PDB file of C-alpha atoms in Angstrom:
ATOM      1  CA  MET A1048      95.159-237.689 -61.611  1.00 46.00           C
ATOM      2  CA  LYS A1049      93.294-238.140 -58.011  1.00 47.00           C
ATOM      3  CA  LYS A1050      95.197-241.371 -57.567  1.00 48.00           C
ATOM      4  CA  ILE A1051      98.300-239.549 -58.129  1.00 48.00           C
ATOM      5  CA  ARG A1052      97.278-236.705 -55.917  1.00 51.00           C
ATOM      6  CA  LEU A1053      96.512-238.843 -53.085  1.00 46.00           C
ATOM      7  CA  SER A1054      99.686-240.592 -53.347  1.00 50.00           C
ATOM      8  CA  LYS A1055     101.425-237.462 -53.348  1.00 51.00           C
ATOM      9  CA  ASN A1056      99.509-236.291 -50.049  1.00 55.00           C
ATOM     10  CA  GLY A1057      99.953-239.897 -48.727  1.00 54.00           C
ATOM     11  CA  LEU A1058     104.077-239.192 -49.054  1.00 54.00           C
ATOM     12  CA  SER A1059     103.598-235.519 -47.857  1.00 74.00           C
ATOM     13  CA  ALA A1060     102.140-237.004 -44.919  1.00 75.00           C
ATOM     14  CA  LYS A1061     104.465-239.878 -44.083  1.00 76.00           C
ATOM     15  CA  ARG A1062     107.332-237.367 -44.644  1.00 80.00           C
ATOM     16  CA  LYS A1063     106.026-234.777 -42.060  1.00 80.00           C
ATOM     17  CA  LYS A1064     105.631-237.609 -39.570  1.00 81.00           C
ATOM     18  CA  GLN A1065     109.019-238.739 -40.413  1.00 83.00           C
ATOM     19  CA  ILE A1066     110.155-234.981 -39.765  1.00 84.00           C
ATOM     20  CA  VAL A1067     108.046-234.868 -36.580  1.00 81.00           C
ATOM     21  CA  GLY A1068     109.472-238.119 -35.202  1.00 83.00           C
ATOM     22  CA  ILE A1069     113.091-236.843 -36.027  1.00 87.00           C
ATOM     23  CA  SER A1070     112.463-233.601 -34.153  1.00 87.00           C
ATOM     24  CA  ILE A1071     111.367-235.332 -31.194  1.00 90.00           C
ATOM     25  CA  ALA A1072     114.147-237.345 -31.112  1.00 88.00           C
ATOM     26  CA  THR A1073     116.932-234.545 -31.545  1.00 91.00           C
ATOM     27  CA  ILE A1074     115.262-232.589 -28.748  1.00 93.00           C
ATOM     28  CA  ILE A1075     115.438-235.686 -26.329  1.00 93.00           C
ATOM     29  CA  THR A1076     118.889-236.683 -27.379  1.00 90.00           C
ATOM     30  CA  PHE A1077     119.849-232.863 -26.950  1.00 91.00           C
ATOM     31  CA  LEU A1078     118.218-233.083 -23.452  1.00 91.00           C
ATOM     32  CA  LEU A1079     119.752-235.913 -22.366  1.00 91.00           C
ATOM     33  CA  ALA A1080     123.256-234.604 -23.706  1.00 88.00           C
ATOM     34  CA  ILE A1081     122.881-231.774 -21.287  1.00 88.00           C
ATOM     35  CA  VAL A1082     121.984-233.925 -18.143  1.00 87.00           C
ATOM     36  CA  PHE A1083     125.281-236.048 -18.974  1.00 87.00           C
ATOM     37  CA  ILE A1084     127.451-233.144 -19.640  1.00 88.00           C
ATOM     38  CA  MET A1085     126.030-230.873 -16.740  1.00 87.00           C
ATOM     39  CA  PRO A1086     128.322-232.717 -14.047  1.00 84.00           C
ATOM     40  CA  ILE A1087     131.537-232.399 -16.112  1.00 87.00           C
ATOM     41  CA  VAL A1088     130.736-228.625 -16.674  1.00 87.00           C
ATOM     42  CA  LEU A1089     129.660-228.126 -12.868  1.00 85.00           C
ATOM     43  CA  THR A1090     133.136-229.532 -11.917  1.00 85.00           C
ATOM     44  CA  ILE A1091     135.438-227.523 -14.359  1.00 87.00           C
ATOM     45  CA  THR A1092     133.586-223.860 -13.502  1.00 86.00           C
ATOM     46  CA  ASN A1093     133.455-224.878  -9.661  1.00 83.00           C
ATOM     47  CA  SER A1094     136.977-225.539  -9.833  1.00 84.00           C
ATOM     48  CA  PHE A1095     137.659-222.024 -10.234  1.00 85.00           C
ATOM     49  CA  MET A1096     135.921-221.028  -7.085  1.00 82.00           C
ATOM     50  CA  SER A1097     137.550-220.298  -3.992  1.00 78.00           C
ATOM     51  CA  GLN A1098     137.181-222.615  -0.927  1.00 76.00           C
ATOM     52  CA  SER A1099     134.768-219.896   1.114  1.00 77.00           C
ATOM     53  CA  GLU A1100     132.541-219.731  -1.800  1.00 77.00           C
ATOM     54  CA  ILE A1101     132.241-223.743  -2.085  1.00 77.00           C
ATOM     55  CA  ASN A1102     131.624-224.056   1.215  1.00 73.00           C
ATOM     56  CA  ALA A1103     128.948-221.419   0.920  1.00 72.00           C
ATOM     57  CA  ASN A1104     127.142-223.218  -1.898  1.00 71.00           C
ATOM     58  CA  TYR A1105     128.022-226.907  -1.116  1.00 70.00           C
ATOM     59  CA  GLY A1106     128.999-226.665   2.612  1.00 62.00           C
ATOM     60  CA  ALA A1107     125.561-228.751   3.795  1.00 60.00           C
ATOM     61  CA  VAL A1108     126.055-231.658   1.283  1.00 64.00           C
ATOM     62  CA  PHE A1109     129.502-232.230   3.207  1.00 62.00           C
ATOM     63  CA  ALA A1110     128.625-231.361   6.541  1.00 60.00           C
ATOM     64  CA  LYS A1111     128.729-234.408   9.378  1.00 61.00           C
ATOM     65  CA  THR A1112     127.914-234.591  12.646  1.00 58.00           C
ATOM     66  CA  GLU A1113     129.894-234.907  16.163  1.00 58.00           C
ATOM     67  CA  LYS A1114     130.131-238.762  15.483  1.00 58.00           C
ATOM     68  CA  GLY A1115     131.047-238.472  11.642  1.00 54.00           C
ATOM     69  CA  GLY A1116     127.671-239.375  10.519  1.00 55.00           C
ATOM     70  CA  LYS A1117     126.266-237.235   7.672  1.00 58.00           C
ATOM     71  CA  VAL A1118     123.849-234.208   8.370  1.00 57.00           C
ATOM     72  CA  PHE A1119     120.056-234.318   6.916  1.00 52.00           C
ATOM     73  CA  ILE A1120     120.136-231.373   4.226  1.00 56.00           C
ATOM     74  CA  SER A1121     116.690-229.453   5.137  1.00 51.00           C
ATOM     75  CA  GLU A1122     117.417-226.781   2.078  1.00 60.00           C
ATOM     76  CA  ILE A1123     118.113-226.647  -1.434  1.00 64.00           C
ATOM     77  CA  VAL A1124     121.706-227.094  -2.545  1.00 64.00           C
ATOM     78  CA  ASN A1125     122.669-224.039  -4.781  1.00 67.00           C
ATOM     79  CA  LEU A1126     124.214-225.158  -7.905  1.00 71.00           C
ATOM     80  CA  LYS A1127     126.153-222.643  -9.295  1.00 72.00           C
ATOM     81  CA  PHE A1128     127.887-222.799 -12.640  1.00 75.00           C
ATOM     82  CA  ILE A1129     129.482-219.079 -12.695  1.00 78.00           C
ATOM     83  CA  PRO A1130     131.923-218.537  -9.700  1.00 79.00           C
ATOM     84  CA  ASP A1131     131.475-214.928  -8.313  1.00 77.00           C
ATOM     85  CA  MET A1132     135.386-214.320  -8.280  1.00 81.00           C
ATOM     86  CA  VAL A1133     137.756-216.670 -10.709  1.00 81.00           C
ATOM     87  CA  SER A1134     140.388-218.248  -8.347  1.00 81.00           C
ATOM     88  CA  PHE A1135     143.162-220.194  -9.495  1.00 84.00           C
ATOM     89  CA  SER A1136     144.175-221.286  -6.147  1.00 82.00           C
ATOM     90  CA  GLN A1137     142.866-224.598  -6.008  1.00 83.00           C
ATOM     91  CA  TYR A1138     145.072-225.365  -9.062  1.00 85.00           C
ATOM     92  CA  ILE A1139     148.182-223.782  -7.430  1.00 84.00           C
ATOM     93  CA  THR A1140     147.825-226.058  -4.419  1.00 82.00           C
ATOM     94  CA  VAL A1141     147.383-228.879  -6.813  1.00 82.00           C
ATOM     95  CA  LEU A1142     150.283-228.426  -9.175  1.00 82.00           C
ATOM     96  CA  PHE A1143     152.763-226.596  -6.902  1.00 82.00           C
ATOM     97  CA  LYS A1144     152.179-226.171  -3.355  1.00 80.00           C
ATOM     98  CA  SER A1145     151.042-229.742  -2.511  1.00 77.00           C
ATOM     99  CA  PRO A1146     153.196-232.640  -4.938  1.00 81.00           C
ATOM    100  CA  ASN A1147     151.184-235.325  -3.089  1.00 82.00           C
ATOM    101  CA  TYR A1148     148.343-234.804  -5.677  1.00 84.00           C
ATOM    102  CA  LEU A1149     150.725-234.719  -8.767  1.00 85.00           C
ATOM    103  CA  PHE A1150     152.421-238.072  -7.017  1.00 88.00           C
ATOM    104  CA  LYS A1151     149.249-239.793  -6.766  1.00 88.00           C
ATOM    105  CA  PHE A1152     148.229-238.844 -10.444  1.00 89.00           C
ATOM    106  CA  TRP A1153     151.480-240.329 -11.723  1.00 91.00           C
ATOM    107  CA  ASN A1154     150.721-243.423  -9.559  1.00 92.00           C
ATOM    108  CA  SER A1155     147.797-243.702 -11.518  1.00 92.00           C
ATOM    109  CA  VAL A1156     149.446-243.604 -14.629  1.00 93.00           C
ATOM    110  CA  ILE A1157     151.987-246.486 -13.587  1.00 93.00           C
ATOM    111  CA  LEU A1158     149.184-248.402 -12.435  1.00 93.00           C
ATOM    112  CA  VAL A1159     147.172-248.111 -15.629  1.00 94.00           C
ATOM    113  CA  VAL A1160     149.299-248.156 -18.719  1.00 94.00           C
ATOM    114  CA  PRO A1161     151.019-251.314 -18.156  1.00 94.00           C
ATOM    115  CA  ILE A1162     147.635-252.897 -18.031  1.00 94.00           C
ATOM    116  CA  LEU A1163     146.332-251.207 -20.843  1.00 93.00           C
ATOM    117  CA  VAL A1164     149.655-252.465 -23.069  1.00 94.00           C
ATOM    118  CA  PHE A1165     149.739-255.566 -21.865  1.00 95.00           C
ATOM    119  CA  GLN A1166     146.046-256.656 -21.727  1.00 93.00           C
ATOM    120  CA  LEU A1167     145.590-255.736 -25.513  1.00 93.00           C
ATOM    121  CA  LEU A1168     148.873-257.158 -26.476  1.00 93.00           C
ATOM    122  CA  ILE A1169     147.741-260.969 -24.878  1.00 92.00           C
ATOM    123  CA  ALA A1170     144.412-260.080 -26.223  1.00 91.00           C
ATOM    124  CA  MET A1171     145.025-259.740 -29.980  1.00 92.00           C
ATOM    125  CA  PHE A1172     147.416-263.014 -29.510  1.00 92.00           C
ATOM    126  CA  ALA A1173     144.597-264.915 -27.730  1.00 90.00           C
ATOM    127  CA  SER A1174     141.654-263.744 -30.063  1.00 90.00           C
ATOM    128  CA  TYR A1175     143.237-264.692 -33.118  1.00 90.00           C
ATOM    129  CA  GLY A1176     143.775-268.293 -31.425  1.00 88.00           C
ATOM    130  CA  PHE A1177     140.164-268.453 -30.613  1.00 88.00           C
ATOM    131  CA  MET A1178     139.425-267.246 -34.352  1.00 88.00           C
ATOM    132  CA  ARG A1179     141.623-269.715 -35.861  1.00 86.00           C
ATOM    133  CA  ALA A1180     141.390-272.886 -33.531  1.00 83.00           C
ATOM    134  CA  LYS A1181     138.874-275.489 -34.154  1.00 82.00           C
ATOM    135  CA  GLY A1182     137.246-277.946 -31.846  1.00 80.00           C
ATOM    136  CA  LYS A1183     135.176-278.385 -28.842  1.00 83.00           C
ATOM    137  CA  LEU A1184     137.834-277.805 -26.069  1.00 84.00           C
ATOM    138  CA  LYS A1185     137.771-273.783 -27.845  1.00 81.00           C
ATOM    139  CA  GLU A1186     134.419-273.244 -27.174  1.00 83.00           C
ATOM    140  CA  ILE A1187     134.606-274.674 -23.423  1.00 86.00           C
ATOM    141  CA  ILE A1188     137.827-272.271 -23.061  1.00 85.00           C
ATOM    142  CA  PHE A1189     135.941-269.360 -24.576  1.00 84.00           C
ATOM    143  CA  PHE A1190     132.816-269.948 -22.539  1.00 86.00           C
ATOM    144  CA  LEU A1191     134.603-269.985 -19.326  1.00 84.00           C
ATOM    145  CA  TYR A1192     135.997-266.362 -20.453  1.00 80.00           C
ATOM    146  CA  ILE A1193     132.442-264.973 -20.952  1.00 83.00           C
ATOM    147  CA  ILE A1194     131.515-266.262 -17.439  1.00 84.00           C
ATOM    148  CA  LEU A1195     134.852-264.636 -15.842  1.00 80.00           C
ATOM    149  CA  MET A1196     133.936-261.503 -17.802  1.00 80.00           C
ATOM    150  CA  LEU A1197     130.181-261.746 -16.704  1.00 81.00           C
ATOM    151  CA  MET A1198     131.459-261.580 -12.851  1.00 81.00           C
ATOM    152  CA  PRO A1199     131.507-258.184 -11.264  1.00 79.00           C
ATOM    153  CA  TYR A1200     135.071-257.367  -9.811  1.00 77.00           C
ATOM    154  CA  GLN A1201     133.759-257.378  -6.023  1.00 78.00           C
ATOM    155  CA  VAL A1202     132.732-261.211  -6.575  1.00 81.00           C
ATOM    156  CA  THR A1203     136.862-262.035  -7.659  1.00 83.00           C
ATOM    157  CA  LEU A1204     138.173-259.560  -5.495  1.00 85.00           C
ATOM    158  CA  VAL A1205     138.898-262.132  -2.427  1.00 85.00           C
ATOM    159  CA  PRO A1206     140.334-264.765  -4.537  1.00 86.00           C
ATOM    160  CA  ASN A1207     142.550-262.268  -6.295  1.00 87.00           C
ATOM    161  CA  TYR A1208     143.863-261.035  -2.603  1.00 89.00           C
ATOM    162  CA  LEU A1209     144.526-264.862  -1.814  1.00 90.00           C
ATOM    163  CA  VAL A1210     146.227-265.678  -5.043  1.00 90.00           C
ATOM    164  CA  SER A1211     148.437-262.441  -4.386  1.00 89.00           C
ATOM    165  CA  THR A1212     149.070-263.424  -0.612  1.00 90.00           C
ATOM    166  CA  TRP A1213     150.115-267.089  -1.919  1.00 92.00           C
ATOM    167  CA  LEU A1214     152.202-265.354  -4.480  1.00 90.00           C
ATOM    168  CA  GLY A1215     153.799-262.704  -2.227  1.00 90.00           C
ATOM    169  CA  ILE A1216     152.982-259.655  -4.143  1.00 90.00           C
ATOM    170  CA  VAL A1217     150.299-258.187  -1.907  1.00 90.00           C
ATOM    171  CA  ASP A1218     151.194-254.517  -1.404  1.00 89.00           C
ATOM    172  CA  THR A1219     153.154-253.913  -4.386  1.00 90.00           C
ATOM    173  CA  ARG A1220     151.715-252.874  -7.877  1.00 91.00           C
ATOM    174  CA  TRP A1221     151.959-256.772  -9.100  1.00 92.00           C
ATOM    175  CA  ALA A1222     148.777-257.325  -7.438  1.00 91.00           C
ATOM    176  CA  ILE A1223     147.003-254.461  -9.751  1.00 92.00           C
ATOM    177  CA  TRP A1224     148.990-255.286 -12.412  1.00 93.00           C
ATOM    178  CA  LEU A1225     148.685-259.081 -12.974  1.00 91.00           C
ATOM    179  CA  PRO A1226     144.912-259.578 -12.682  1.00 89.00           C
ATOM    180  CA  GLY A1227     144.345-256.390 -14.915  1.00 90.00           C
ATOM    181  CA  ILE A1228     146.600-257.913 -17.407  1.00 91.00           C
ATOM    182  CA  ALA A1229     144.650-261.259 -17.378  1.00 87.00           C
ATOM    183  CA  SER A1230     141.172-259.558 -17.712  1.00 86.00           C
ATOM    184  CA  PRO A1231     139.179-261.599 -20.271  1.00 87.00           C
ATOM    185  CA  PHE A1232     137.144-258.454 -21.501  1.00 87.00           C
ATOM    186  CA  ALA A1233     139.592-257.654 -24.173  1.00 89.00           C
ATOM    187  CA  VAL A1234     139.626-261.042 -25.039  1.00 89.00           C
ATOM    188  CA  TYR A1235     136.078-261.354 -25.562  1.00 87.00           C
ATOM    189  CA  LEU A1236     135.278-258.174 -27.729  1.00 86.00           C
ATOM    190  CA  LEU A1237     138.300-258.573 -30.105  1.00 89.00           C
ATOM    191  CA  THR A1238     137.741-262.592 -30.628  1.00 88.00           C
ATOM    192  CA  LYS A1239     133.947-261.572 -31.343  1.00 85.00           C
ATOM    193  CA  PHE A1240     135.262-259.055 -33.835  1.00 86.00           C
ATOM    194  CA  MET A1241     137.469-261.520 -35.334  1.00 87.00           C
ATOM    195  CA  ARG A1242     135.140-264.048 -36.287  1.00 85.00           C
ATOM    196  CA  ARG A1243     133.471-261.495 -38.315  1.00 86.00           C
ATOM    197  CA  ILE A1244     136.308-261.208 -40.697  1.00 85.00           C
ATOM    198  CA  PRO A1245     135.591-262.924 -44.232  1.00 85.00           C
ATOM    199  CA  SER A1246     137.225-266.047 -44.478  1.00 84.00           C
ATOM    200  CA  SER A1247     137.817-265.154 -47.961  1.00 86.00           C
ATOM    201  CA  TYR A1248     140.464-262.975 -46.966  1.00 86.00           C
ATOM    202  CA  ILE A1249     142.098-265.475 -44.677  1.00 86.00           C
ATOM    203  CA  GLU A1250     142.008-268.512 -47.767  1.00 85.00           C
ATOM    204  CA  ALA A1251     143.311-265.867 -50.088  1.00 87.00           C
ATOM    205  CA  ALA A1252     146.390-264.974 -48.086  1.00 85.00           C
ATOM    206  CA  GLN A1253     147.098-268.899 -47.595  1.00 85.00           C
ATOM    207  CA  ILE A1254     146.676-269.355 -51.433  1.00 86.00           C
ATOM    208  CA  ASP A1255     149.424-266.461 -51.600  1.00 84.00           C
ATOM    209  CA  GLY A1256     151.696-268.618 -49.151  1.00 85.00           C
ATOM    210  CA  ALA A1257     151.126-266.739 -46.127  1.00 82.00           C
ATOM    211  CA  GLY A1258     151.979-268.473 -42.789  1.00 84.00           C
ATOM    212  CA  GLU A1259     149.906-267.279 -39.477  1.00 85.00           C
ATOM    213  CA  TRP A1260     152.096-264.728 -38.362  1.00 89.00           C
ATOM    214  CA  GLN A1261     151.755-263.003 -41.772  1.00 89.00           C
ATOM    215  CA  ILE A1262     148.108-263.589 -41.789  1.00 88.00           C
ATOM    216  CA  PHE A1263     147.957-261.958 -38.342  1.00 89.00           C
ATOM    217  CA  LYS A1264     150.286-259.268 -38.770  1.00 87.00           C
ATOM    218  CA  ASN A1265     148.839-258.087 -42.473  1.00 88.00           C
ATOM    219  CA  ILE A1266     144.986-258.938 -42.180  1.00 87.00           C
ATOM    220  CA  CYS A1267     143.760-259.417 -38.585  1.00 88.00           C
ATOM    221  CA  ALA A1268     145.910-256.672 -36.893  1.00 87.00           C
ATOM    222  CA  PRO A1269     145.118-253.806 -39.658  1.00 87.00           C
ATOM    223  CA  LEU A1270     141.398-255.071 -39.543  1.00 84.00           C
ATOM    224  CA  CYS A1271     140.869-254.631 -35.826  1.00 85.00           C
ATOM    225  CA  LYS A1272     142.380-251.148 -35.283  1.00 82.00           C
ATOM    226  CA  GLY A1273     139.086-249.459 -34.673  1.00 80.00           C
ATOM    227  CA  CYS A1274     138.265-252.459 -32.389  1.00 84.00           C
ATOM    228  CA  MET A1275     141.441-252.206 -30.640  1.00 87.00           C
ATOM    229  CA  TYR A1276     140.892-248.374 -30.148  1.00 85.00           C
ATOM    230  CA  SER A1277     137.535-249.227 -28.796  1.00 85.00           C
ATOM    231  CA  VAL A1278     138.543-251.728 -26.335  1.00 88.00           C
ATOM    232  CA  ALA A1279     141.653-249.557 -25.204  1.00 90.00           C
ATOM    233  CA  ILE A1280     139.202-246.473 -24.306  1.00 88.00           C
ATOM    234  CA  LEU A1281     136.968-249.017 -22.665  1.00 86.00           C
ATOM    235  CA  VAL A1282     139.858-250.591 -20.593  1.00 90.00           C
ATOM    236  CA  PHE A1283     141.389-247.121 -19.748  1.00 92.00           C
ATOM    237  CA  ILE A1284     138.063-245.674 -18.115  1.00 89.00           C
ATOM    238  CA  ASP A1285     137.499-248.749 -16.350  1.00 89.00           C
ATOM    239  CA  TYR A1286     141.104-249.138 -14.561  1.00 92.00           C
ATOM    240  CA  TRP A1287     141.658-245.272 -14.573  1.00 92.00           C
ATOM    241  CA  ASN A1288     138.527-244.855 -12.126  1.00 89.00           C
ATOM    242  CA  MET A1289     139.343-248.080  -9.881  1.00 89.00           C
ATOM    243  CA  VAL A1290     138.861-247.710  -6.142  1.00 87.00           C
ATOM    244  CA  GLU A1291     138.530-250.959  -4.658  1.00 86.00           C
ATOM    245  CA  GLN A1292     141.661-252.814  -5.965  1.00 88.00           C
ATOM    246  CA  PRO A1293     144.101-250.235  -4.409  1.00 90.00           C
ATOM    247  CA  LEU A1294     142.347-250.194  -0.897  1.00 88.00           C
ATOM    248  CA  ILE A1295     142.218-253.800  -0.970  1.00 89.00           C
ATOM    249  CA  LEU A1296     145.655-254.870  -2.146  1.00 90.00           C
ATOM    250  CA  LEU A1297     147.886-251.642  -1.385  1.00 89.00           C
ATOM    251  CA  SER A1298     147.692-250.984   2.424  1.00 86.00           C
ATOM    252  CA  ASP A1299     150.374-248.125   1.794  1.00 85.00           C
ATOM    253  CA  PRO A1300     148.798-244.955   0.912  1.00 84.00           C
ATOM    254  CA  GLU A1301     151.836-243.889  -1.184  1.00 86.00           C
ATOM    255  CA  TYR A1302     150.855-246.214  -4.045  1.00 88.00           C
ATOM    256  CA  HIS A1303     147.279-245.221  -4.182  1.00 89.00           C
ATOM    257  CA  PRO A1304     145.999-243.662  -7.424  1.00 90.00           C
ATOM    258  CA  LEU A1305     144.278-240.173  -7.409  1.00 87.00           C
ATOM    259  CA  SER A1306     141.122-242.010  -7.951  1.00 87.00           C
ATOM    260  CA  VAL A1307     141.251-243.358  -4.098  1.00 86.00           C
ATOM    261  CA  PHE A1308     141.754-239.601  -2.981  1.00 81.00           C
ATOM    262  CA  LEU A1309     138.452-238.638  -5.250  1.00 81.00           C
ATOM    263  CA  SER A1310     136.627-241.238  -3.131  1.00 77.00           C
ATOM    264  CA  GLN A1311     137.532-240.151   0.001  1.00 74.00           C
ATOM    265  CA  ILE A1312     136.888-236.370  -0.082  1.00 67.00           C
ATOM    266  CA  ASN A1313     135.778-234.574   3.317  1.00 61.00           C
ATOM    267  CA  SER A1314     134.685-231.285   4.124  1.00 54.00           C
ATOM    268  CA  GLY A1315     137.948-229.454   4.173  1.00 61.00           C
ATOM    269  CA  GLU A1316     139.016-230.657   0.464  1.00 71.00           C
ATOM    270  CA  THR A1317     135.730-230.216  -1.480  1.00 75.00           C
ATOM    271  CA  GLY A1318     137.382-226.956  -3.616  1.00 75.00           C
ATOM    272  CA  LEU A1319     140.505-229.120  -4.002  1.00 81.00           C
ATOM    273  CA  ALA A1320     138.678-232.109  -5.191  1.00 82.00           C
ATOM    274  CA  PHE A1321     136.963-229.851  -7.935  1.00 84.00           C
ATOM    275  CA  ALA A1322     140.172-228.967  -9.143  1.00 86.00           C
ATOM    276  CA  VAL A1323     141.829-232.541  -8.992  1.00 87.00           C
ATOM    277  CA  ALA A1324     138.642-233.929 -11.067  1.00 86.00           C
ATOM    278  CA  THR A1325     139.335-231.745 -13.537  1.00 89.00           C
ATOM    279  CA  VAL A1326     143.058-232.627 -14.099  1.00 88.00           C
ATOM    280  CA  TYR A1327     142.118-236.297 -13.412  1.00 89.00           C
ATOM    281  CA  MET A1328     139.697-235.832 -16.665  1.00 89.00           C
ATOM    282  CA  ILE A1329     142.170-234.679 -18.622  1.00 89.00           C
ATOM    283  CA  PRO A1330     143.649-238.133 -20.039  1.00 89.00           C
ATOM    284  CA  GLY A1331     140.192-239.685 -20.586  1.00 86.00           C
ATOM    285  CA  ILE A1332     139.135-236.696 -22.540  1.00 86.00           C
ATOM    286  CA  LEU A1333     142.208-236.620 -24.657  1.00 87.00           C
ATOM    287  CA  ILE A1334     142.242-240.255 -25.367  1.00 85.00           C
ATOM    288  CA  PHE A1335     138.568-240.072 -26.169  1.00 81.00           C
ATOM    289  CA  LEU A1336     138.890-237.403 -28.885  1.00 82.00           C
ATOM    290  CA  TYR A1337     142.170-238.779 -30.173  1.00 81.00           C
ATOM    291  CA  GLY A1338     140.440-242.304 -30.995  1.00 75.00           C
ATOM    292  CA  GLU A1339     136.842-240.841 -31.324  1.00 74.00           C
ATOM    293  CA  ASP A1340     137.020-241.927 -35.124  1.00 73.00           C
ATOM    294  CA  TYR A1341     138.359-245.193 -34.588  1.00 72.00           C
ATOM    295  CA  LEU A1342     135.742-245.706 -31.774  1.00 70.00           C
ATOM    296  CA  VAL A1343     133.188-245.483 -34.279  1.00 67.00           C
ATOM    297  CA  GLU A1344     134.686-247.191 -36.897  1.00 65.00           C
ATOM    298  CA  GLY A1345     134.856-250.227 -34.922  1.00 61.00           C
ATOM    299  CA  ILE A1346     131.234-249.834 -33.743  1.00 60.00           C
ATOM    300  CA  MET A1347     130.428-249.490 -37.400  1.00 61.00           C
ATOM    301  CA  TYR A1348     132.783-252.013 -38.884  1.00 54.00           C
ATOM    302  CA  GLN A1349     131.100-255.277 -39.653  1.00 43.00           C
ATOM    303  CA  GLY A1350     133.590-258.193 -40.617  1.00 40.00           C
ATOM    304  CA  GLY A1351     135.704-255.789 -43.240  1.00 42.00           C
ATOM    305  CA  VAL A1352     132.616-254.187 -44.726  1.00 41.00           C
ATOM    306  CA  LYS A1353     131.895-251.105 -43.266  1.00 42.00           C
ATOM    307  CA  GLY A1354     127.989-250.614 -42.825  1.00 39.00           C
TER     308      GLY A1354
END
């Protein structure tokens, strides 16, 4: 009986440690969530402030010297989440009075959507080829894909500019579309995912007389649905927030996306920037909410068997 009681006490102590560990992890996760969500909440709530209230709270942050330099902030900045008086003037300006902001918003859509669609389309076929092909040449090419993926865009910006100049597409949207469509990021992730598909699925299809197109369409594409949503979300966020590419490859400001405006905020447009940033966040949030289940499935899915 003593041994049984000791074992019970041991189990209860172990259980208590698990509960304490889970509680601490939950608290830490909750605090981190607040820290990461705070800038989004601050942006949305401040977009309903008037320009005068924003200048009163954040004027010191955006103040500049006579030569255009930054001013040293000697006082504590007041981070205000609740406006004294709710104002829709910023949204009225962005949505109705100044069509330039909506024009730049649609520039972002025009630049990003073709990259997203064609990059995923090419990546699906290329990934299937990497999965099905055999030989050292395939491994060498895939290794080159990995090297290109690891390079930051700033490293390849000059070669892209030189190639675009040689092709005569500088100052056109093709200078943004072509490098984006040929990006190796989606190919790498989809290839690694397809390689986890059990070979028994493909062998069974081949026994039934299925060709390569039937295997791709009826087996690989459906199983990669979750991974494709995950890649689509990451690709969209990456190119939706691009700044360097339009600034270097598009000299005409009329072709610039809204992200360029957000990167060039001056003291007179602080209030508008909050409203524009809120509008600019909507597509990314909607895509994430729509594909959240697929994103989780793409992370948990392990070669056709959910973990």
